[in-house]
Coordinates of C-alpha atoms and ligand atoms in Angstrom, one line a residue:
X378 CA -10.4 -33.0 25.7
X379 CA -7.9 -34.8 23.4
X380 CA -4.2 -35.5 24.2
X381 CA -3.3 -32.8 21.7
X382 CA -5.2 -30.3 23.7
X383 CA -3.1 -30.8 26.8
X384 CA -1.3 -27.7 27.9
X385 CA 2.3 -27.6 26.9
X386 CA 5.0 -27.5 29.6
X387 CA 7.4 -25.2 27.7
X388 CA 6.9 -23.3 24.5
X389 CA 9.6 -21.1 22.9
X390 CA 9.5 -18.8 19.9
X391 CA 12.2 -16.6 18.3
X392 CA 11.5 -13.7 16.0
X393 CA 13.6 -10.9 14.4
X394 CA 12.4 -7.3 13.7
X395 CA 13.8 -4.3 11.8
X396 CA 14.7 -0.8 12.5
X397 CA 12.8 2.0 10.7
X398 CA 13.7 5.5 9.8
X399 CA 11.0 8.1 9.6
X400 CA 10.9 10.4 6.5
X401 CA 7.8 12.2 8.0
X402 CA 8.6 12.4 11.7
X403 CA 6.4 11.4 14.6
X404 CA 6.9 13.9 17.4
X405 CA 4.3 14.5 20.1
X406 CA 1.5 12.5 21.8
X407 CA -2.1 13.3 22.4
X408 CA -2.4 10.4 24.8
X409 CA 0.7 9.3 26.8
X410 CA -0.7 6.0 28.1
X411 CA -2.1 4.7 24.8
X412 CA 0.8 6.3 22.8
X413 CA -1.4 8.2 20.4
X414 CA 0.4 10.7 18.2
X415 CA -0.5 14.3 17.4
X416 CA 0.4 13.6 13.7
X417 CA 0.7 10.8 11.3
X418 CA 4.2 9.7 10.2
X419 CA 5.8 7.7 7.4
X420 CA 9.0 5.6 7.5
X421 CA 11.3 3.2 5.6
X422 CA 11.9 -0.2 7.1
X423 CA 15.6 -1.1 7.0
X424 CA 17.0 -4.5 6.0
X425 CA 17.6 -7.0 8.8
X426 CA 20.8 -8.3 7.2
X427 CA 22.4 -5.1 8.5
X428 CA 20.2 -4.0 11.5
X429 CA 17.9 -6.3 13.5
X430 CA 16.7 -7.2 16.9
X431 CA 16.3 -10.9 17.8
X432 CA 13.9 -11.9 20.6
X433 CA 13.2 -15.3 22.1
X434 CA 10.0 -15.6 24.2
X435 CA 9.3 -18.7 26.3
X436 CA 6.5 -19.7 28.6
X437 CA 6.6 -22.5 31.1
X438 CA 4.7 -23.8 34.1
X439 CA 8.2 -24.2 35.7
X440 CA 9.0 -20.5 35.6
X441 CA 8.6 -18.8 39.0
X442 CA 8.4 -15.2 37.6
X443 CA 8.4 -13.2 34.5
X444 CA 12.0 -12.3 33.5
X445 CA 13.7 -10.2 30.7
X446 CA 17.3 -10.0 29.4
X447 CA 18.6 -7.3 27.1
X448 CA 21.8 -8.1 25.4
X449 CA 22.5 -10.8 28.0
X450 CA 21.8 -8.6 31.1
X451 CA 18.7 -8.9 33.1
X452 CA 16.4 -5.9 32.8
X453 CA 13.2 -4.7 34.4
X454 CA 10.3 -6.8 33.1
X455 CA 7.9 -4.6 35.2
X456 CA 8.5 -1.7 32.9
X457 CA 5.0 -0.3 32.2
X458 CA 5.5 -0.4 28.4
X459 CA 6.7 -4.0 28.4
X460 CA 3.7 -4.9 30.7
X461 CA 1.3 -3.1 28.3
X462 CA 2.5 -5.2 25.4
X463 CA 2.3 -8.4 27.4
X464 CA -1.2 -7.5 28.6
X465 CA -2.4 -6.7 25.1
X466 CA -1.1 -9.8 23.5
X467 CA -2.6 -12.0 26.2
X468 CA -5.9 -10.1 25.8
X469 CA -5.9 -10.9 22.1
X470 CA -5.1 -14.5 22.8
X471 CA -7.9 -14.8 25.3
X472 CA -10.3 -13.2 22.7
X473 CA -9.2 -15.6 20.1
X474 CA -9.6 -18.7 22.3
X475 CA -13.0 -17.5 23.4
X476 CA -14.0 -17.7 19.7
X477 CA -12.9 -21.3 19.0
X478 CA -12.1 -24.5 20.8
X479 CA -10.0 -25.9 18.0
X480 CA -6.6 -24.6 19.3
X481 CA -4.4 -27.7 19.0
X482 CA -1.9 -26.6 21.7
X483 CA -3.2 -24.0 24.1
X484 CA -0.5 -22.4 26.1
X485 CA -1.6 -21.4 29.5
X486 CA -2.0 -17.7 29.8
X487 CA -1.1 -17.9 33.4
X488 CA 2.4 -19.4 32.8
X489 CA 5.3 -17.0 33.6
X490 CA 7.4 -15.9 30.6
X491 CA 11.1 -15.5 30.0
X492 CA 12.2 -13.1 27.2
X493 CA 15.7 -12.5 25.9
X494 CA 16.5 -9.9 23.3
X495 CA 19.7 -8.9 21.4
X496 CA 20.7 -6.5 18.6
X497 CA 23.1 -7.5 15.8
X498 CA 24.6 -4.0 15.9
X499 CA 26.6 -2.4 18.8
X500 CA 24.4 -0.6 21.2
X501 CA 27.3 1.8 21.6
X502 CA 26.7 2.9 18.0
X503 CA 23.7 4.8 19.2
X504 CA 21.5 2.8 16.9
X505 CA 19.8 0.9 19.7
X506 CA 16.2 1.2 18.7
X507 CA 13.2 0.8 20.9
X508 CA 11.2 0.5 17.7
X509 CA 12.9 -2.8 16.6
X510 CA 12.9 -4.0 20.2
X511 CA 9.2 -3.6 20.9
X512 CA 8.2 -4.8 17.4
X513 CA 10.3 -7.9 18.1
X514 CA 8.8 -8.4 21.6
X515 CA 5.3 -8.2 20.2
X516 CA 6.0 -10.5 17.3
X517 CA 7.5 -13.1 19.5
X518 CA 4.8 -13.0 22.1
X519 CA 2.1 -13.1 19.4
X520 CA 3.6 -16.2 17.9
X521 CA 4.0 -17.8 21.3
X522 CA 0.3 -17.3 22.1
X523 CA -0.9 -18.0 18.5
X524 CA -2.2 -14.5 18.0
X525 CA -2.4 -13.2 14.4
X526 CA -3.6 -10.2 12.6
X527 CA -3.4 -6.5 13.5
X528 CA -0.4 -6.3 15.9
X529 CA 1.0 -2.8 15.1
X530 CA -1.6 -1.4 17.6
X531 CA 0.1 -3.6 20.3
X532 CA 3.6 -2.6 19.3
X533 CA 2.5 1.0 19.5
X534 CA 2.0 0.5 23.2
X535 CA 5.7 -0.2 23.6
X536 CA 7.0 2.7 21.6
X537 CA 5.2 4.8 19.0
X538 CA 7.7 4.3 16.3
X539 CA 7.6 0.5 17.0
X540 CA 4.2 0.2 15.2
X541 CA 6.0 1.1 11.9
X542 CA 8.6 -1.7 12.4
X543 CA 5.7 -4.3 12.2
X544 CA 5.7 -4.0 8.4
X545 CA 8.4 -4.0 5.7
X546 CA 9.1 -1.4 3.0
X547 CA 7.4 1.9 3.2
X548 CA 5.0 2.3 6.1
X549 CA 2.6 4.9 7.4
X550 CA 1.2 5.3 10.9
X551 CA -2.1 7.0 10.7
X552 CA -2.7 9.2 13.7
X553 CA -6.3 8.1 14.0
X554 CA -9.2 10.0 15.5
X555 CA -10.6 7.8 18.2
X556 CA -9.8 8.3 21.9
X557 CA -9.3 4.5 22.3
X558 CA -6.7 4.4 19.6
X559 CA -8.3 1.6 17.6
X560 CA -7.7 3.5 14.4
X561 CA -4.1 4.4 15.2
X562 CA -2.0 1.7 13.5
X563 CA 0.5 1.1 10.7
X564 CA -0.2 0.4 7.1
X565 CA 2.2 -0.5 4.2
X566 CA 2.4 2.2 1.5
X567 CA 4.6 0.0 -0.7
X568 CA 6.6 -3.3 -0.1
X569 CA 10.4 -3.4 0.1
X570 CA 10.6 -4.6 -3.5
X571 CA 8.9 -1.5 -4.8
X572 CA 12.0 0.7 -5.1
X573 CA 15.0 -1.7 -5.7
X574 CA 17.5 1.1 -6.3
X575 CA 16.9 2.9 -3.0
X576 CA 19.8 2.7 -0.6
X577 CA 20.4 3.9 2.9
X578 CA 23.7 5.0 4.4
X579 CA 23.9 5.4 8.2
X580 CA 26.7 7.7 9.1
X581 CA 27.7 6.5 12.6
X582 CA 29.3 9.4 14.4
X583 CA 32.3 9.0 16.8
X584 CA 31.4 11.0 19.9
X585 CA 28.1 10.2 21.5
X586 CA 26.7 12.3 24.3
X587 CA 23.6 11.4 26.3
X588 CA 20.7 12.9 24.5
X589 CA 17.3 14.0 25.8
X590 CA 15.1 10.9 25.2
X591 CA 12.3 11.0 22.6
X592 CA 9.6 10.4 25.2
X593 CA 10.6 13.2 27.5
X594 CA 11.6 15.5 24.6
X595 CA 8.4 15.3 22.7
X596 CA 6.4 15.9 25.9
X597 CA 8.2 19.2 26.4
X598 CA 7.6 20.0 22.8
X599 CA 3.9 19.3 23.0
X600 CA 3.7 21.5 26.2
X601 CA 5.6 24.5 24.8
X602 CA 6.1 24.6 21.0
X603 CA 3.5 26.5 19.0
X604 CA 5.5 25.5 15.9
X605 CA 4.8 21.8 16.7
X606 CA 1.1 22.5 16.9
X607 CA 1.1 24.2 13.6
X608 CA 3.2 21.4 12.1
X609 CA 0.8 18.7 13.3
X610 CA -2.3 20.6 12.2
X611 CA -1.3 22.3 9.0
X612 CA 1.9 20.8 7.6
X613 CA 2.0 17.0 8.1
X614 CA -1.4 16.1 6.6
X615 CA -0.3 17.5 3.2
X616 CA 3.2 16.1 3.5
X617 CA 1.8 12.5 4.2
X618 CA -0.1 12.5 0.9
X619 CA 2.8 14.0 -1.0
X620 CA 5.4 11.6 0.4
X621 CA 3.2 8.6 -0.3
X622 CA 2.9 9.8 -3.9
X623 CA 6.7 10.3 -4.3
X624 CA 7.2 6.8 -3.1
X625 CA 4.6 5.3 -5.3
X626 CA 6.1 7.1 -8.3
X627 CA 9.7 6.4 -7.2
X628 CA 10.4 10.1 -7.5
X629 CA 13.8 10.5 -5.7
X630 CA 13.8 14.3 -6.3
X631 CA 10.5 14.7 -4.5
X632 CA 11.2 12.0 -1.9
X633 CA 14.6 13.3 -1.0
X634 CA 13.6 17.0 -0.9
X635 CA 10.6 16.3 1.4
X636 CA 12.7 14.0 3.6
X637 CA 15.2 16.7 4.2
X638 CA 12.5 19.4 4.8
X639 CA 10.7 17.2 7.3
X640 CA 13.8 16.4 9.2
X641 CA 14.6 20.1 9.3
X642 CA 11.2 21.0 10.5
X643 CA 11.3 18.4 13.3
X644 CA 14.6 19.9 14.5
X645 CA 13.0 23.3 14.2
X646 CA 10.3 22.2 16.6
X647 CA 13.0 21.1 19.0
X648 CA 14.6 24.5 18.9
X649 CA 11.1 26.0 19.4
X650 CA 10.6 23.8 22.5
X651 CA 11.2 25.7 25.7
X652 CA 13.8 25.1 27.1
X653 CA 15.1 24.2 23.7
X654 CA 16.3 20.7 22.7
X655 CA 19.4 20.3 20.5
X656 CA 19.8 17.0 18.6
X657 CA 21.7 18.5 15.7
X658 CA 25.3 19.5 16.5
X659 CA 28.2 21.0 14.5
X660 CA 28.9 17.6 12.8
X661 CA 25.2 17.3 11.8
X662 CA 25.3 20.7 10.3
X663 CA 28.6 19.8 8.5
X664 CA 26.9 16.8 7.0
X665 CA 23.8 18.8 6.0
X666 CA 26.0 21.4 4.2
X667 CA 27.9 18.6 2.5
X668 CA 24.7 17.0 1.2
X669 CA 23.5 20.3 -0.2
X670 CA 26.9 21.1 -1.9
X671 CA 26.8 17.6 -3.4
X672 CA 23.3 18.0 -4.7
X673 CA 24.1 21.6 -6.0
X674 CA 27.1 20.2 -7.9
X675 CA 24.9 17.7 -9.6
X676 CA 22.1 20.1 -10.2
X677 CA 19.5 17.8 -8.6
X678 CA 18.7 15.9 -5.4
X679 CA 21.2 12.9 -5.3
X680 CA 21.3 12.4 -1.6
X681 CA 18.9 13.2 1.2
X682 CA 19.7 13.4 5.0
X683 CA 17.5 12.8 7.9
X684 CA 18.3 13.0 11.7
X685 CA 16.3 11.6 14.7
X686 CA 16.8 12.3 18.4
X687 CA 20.5 11.5 18.2
X688 CA 23.7 12.4 16.4
X689 CA 23.8 9.8 13.6
X690 CA 22.9 10.9 10.1
X691 CA 20.9 8.7 7.8
X692 CA 21.3 9.3 4.1
X693 CA 18.9 8.1 1.4
X694 CA 20.3 7.8 -2.1
X695 CA 20.1 5.6 -5.2
X696 CA 22.4 2.7 -6.0
X697 CA 24.3 4.5 -8.8
X698 CA 25.3 7.3 -6.4
X699 CA 26.5 5.2 -3.4
X700 CA 30.2 4.8 -4.5
X701 CA 30.7 8.5 -5.3
X702 CA 29.0 9.8 -2.1
X703 CA 30.8 7.3 0.1
X704 CA 34.1 8.5 -1.3
X705 CA 33.0 12.1 -0.7
X706 CA 32.3 11.2 3.0
X707 CA 35.7 9.4 3.2
X708 CA 37.4 12.5 1.9
X709 CA 35.4 14.8 4.2
X710 CA 35.9 12.8 7.3
X711 CA 39.1 10.9 6.8
X712 CA 38.9 7.8 9.0
X713 CA 41.3 7.7 11.9
X714 CA 42.0 4.0 11.9
X715 CA 40.6 0.8 10.3
X716 CA 40.2 2.6 7.0
X717 CA 39.3 -0.8 5.4
X718 CA 36.3 -1.2 7.8
X719 CA 35.0 2.3 7.1
X720 CA 32.1 1.0 5.0
X721 CA 30.1 -1.9 6.5
X722 CA 27.0 -3.8 5.3
X723 CA 26.3 -3.9 1.6
X724 CA 29.3 -3.5 -0.7
X725 CA 29.7 0.2 -1.8
X726 CA 32.0 -0.2 -4.8
X727 CA 34.7 2.4 -5.4
X728 CA 34.8 5.7 -7.3
X729 CA 37.4 8.2 -8.1
X730 CA 36.2 11.7 -7.7
X731 CA 36.5 14.3 -10.5
X732 CA 38.6 17.3 -9.6
X733 CA 35.7 19.7 -10.0
X734 CA 33.5 17.7 -7.6
X735 CA 36.3 17.5 -5.0
X736 CA 36.9 21.2 -5.2
X737 CA 33.2 22.1 -5.0
X738 CA 32.1 19.6 -2.4
X739 CA 35.0 18.5 -0.1
X740 CA 35.8 21.6 1.9
X741 CA 37.4 21.6 5.4
X742 CA 37.8 17.9 6.1
X743 CA 37.2 16.8 9.8
X744 CA 39.4 13.7 10.4
X745 CA 37.8 10.9 12.4
X746 CA 34.4 12.5 13.0
X747 CA 32.5 9.6 11.4
X748 CA 33.3 6.2 12.8
X749 CA 31.9 4.2 10.0
X750 CA 29.2 4.0 7.3
X751 CA 26.6 1.3 7.4
X752 CA 25.3 0.6 3.9
X753 CA 21.8 -0.9 3.8
X754 CA 18.5 -0.8 1.9
X755 CA 14.7 -1.2 2.6
X756 CA 13.8 -4.6 3.9
X757 CA 10.9 -6.8 5.1
X758 CA 9.0 -6.7 8.4
X759 CA 9.4 -9.1 11.4
X760 CA 10.4 -12.7 10.7
X761 CA 9.9 -16.0 12.5
X762 CA 13.2 -17.8 13.1
X763 CA 12.6 -21.5 12.4
X764 CA 16.0 -22.9 13.4
X765 CA 15.8 -23.8 17.1
X766 CA 19.6 -23.4 17.4
X767 CA 19.0 -19.7 17.1
X768 CA 16.9 -19.4 20.3
X769 CA 18.5 -17.0 22.7
X770 CA 17.2 -19.1 25.6
X771 CA 18.3 -22.6 26.4
X772 CA 16.1 -25.5 27.4
X773 CA 16.0 -24.3 31.0
X774 CA 14.7 -20.9 29.8
X775 CA 17.8 -19.0 30.7
X776 CA 20.0 -17.0 28.3
X777 CA 22.5 -19.1 26.3
X778 CA 25.2 -16.5 26.2
X779 CA 25.8 -13.5 28.5
X780 CA 26.9 -10.0 27.5
Ligands
DP6_1286 C1 12.5 11.3 16.3 O1 8.9 6.2 19.2 O2 11.0 6.6 20.4 O3 12.6 9.0 16.0 O4 6.6 6.8 21.5 O5 7.8 7.9 23.4 O6 8.6 5.6 22.5 P1 7.9 7.0 22.2 O7 8.9 7.7 21.2 P2 9.7 7.1 19.9 O8 9.9 8.5 19.1 C2 10.6 8.5 17.8 C3 10.8 9.9 17.4 C4 11.7 10.1 16.2 C5 10.8 10.2 14.9 C6 10.2 9.0 14.4 O9 10.7 7.9 14.5 O10 9.1 9.1 13.7

């Protein structure tokens, strides 16, 4: 055994991972432990310049126990989903090492690990995403142990939607058929460069009530909703093919229409759940009506909304429509304070609205209902952070800054 092959005392890796927004929704599992879905889904990976999770993973022979910090506060490392990800990455590492003896710097798989993770967006904004979190955890652990290749299957064990955050651009998660889940992973439909004009506006709402979580909500839906069963069996397979085609052809009319229809059907399955689950509220319905009036005024689909298991709205549009639609939102939901900070992220430009558009689209303004708009676009998958000054853990393996 050469000196190079000596086990390292401390190893540290930092990665970032993106949030994704589904345009064909995942809702319902056929296997709760392996996190296997009842239907395939398709999403757009958002750019990490605006929304990202950063995770540092370290392993050392000096660590007494596994530890985890979320946004500076210690969290439960024993969480079954965190443990599943850790176990799977280590299993892949063991498999890889079994195959070759040329690993220059094997990191002992028995060392305890420290993990710190942070979001570059306020958790209070209701954007906190388990998808970015688990994608980032798996990316960092994989790098730490020198594991490469198919990792979306591992991220899936953290959170179903996390498997789609392992790739950039437009991503599908095939439900798969096998009981062991080996064919249930994410695949890129098109890279983030494929549709340069596509833009995303996250409308961050002001009041945030505690929602029914996705995991519990979808379980009740699987148990009680006949509409969800019909959706999974008869609706989603066709929509997956159609959505992939709209994306390949950069057909915004088709993409936007189907995005809205699929969001609406997901929320219909929530209403069909017994007892029913309500993620859409009066403000969501106000935004939905606004988008339809805007599109009707233009005579085509210029903006498309989608809502997940929370109150924020996500709007897809094209670059040439951003300034006008942002102004429509500003007029419809006049910001209470910080008017200058109303649009964050990418610059939105400014537009003055024609009188006919104002009259037709901006009805009954609701002051202060939307806190701010985050302007972003499709982006790449998880990234390795090379700069060691960016590590969230210091040389002792403890968080550098606290919440
Ligand atoms: C409405 O991935 O959060 O956002 O697999 O139980 O962790 P678990 O659920 P999660 O569900 C996401 C549901 C959704 C739709 C979607 O992202 O496809």
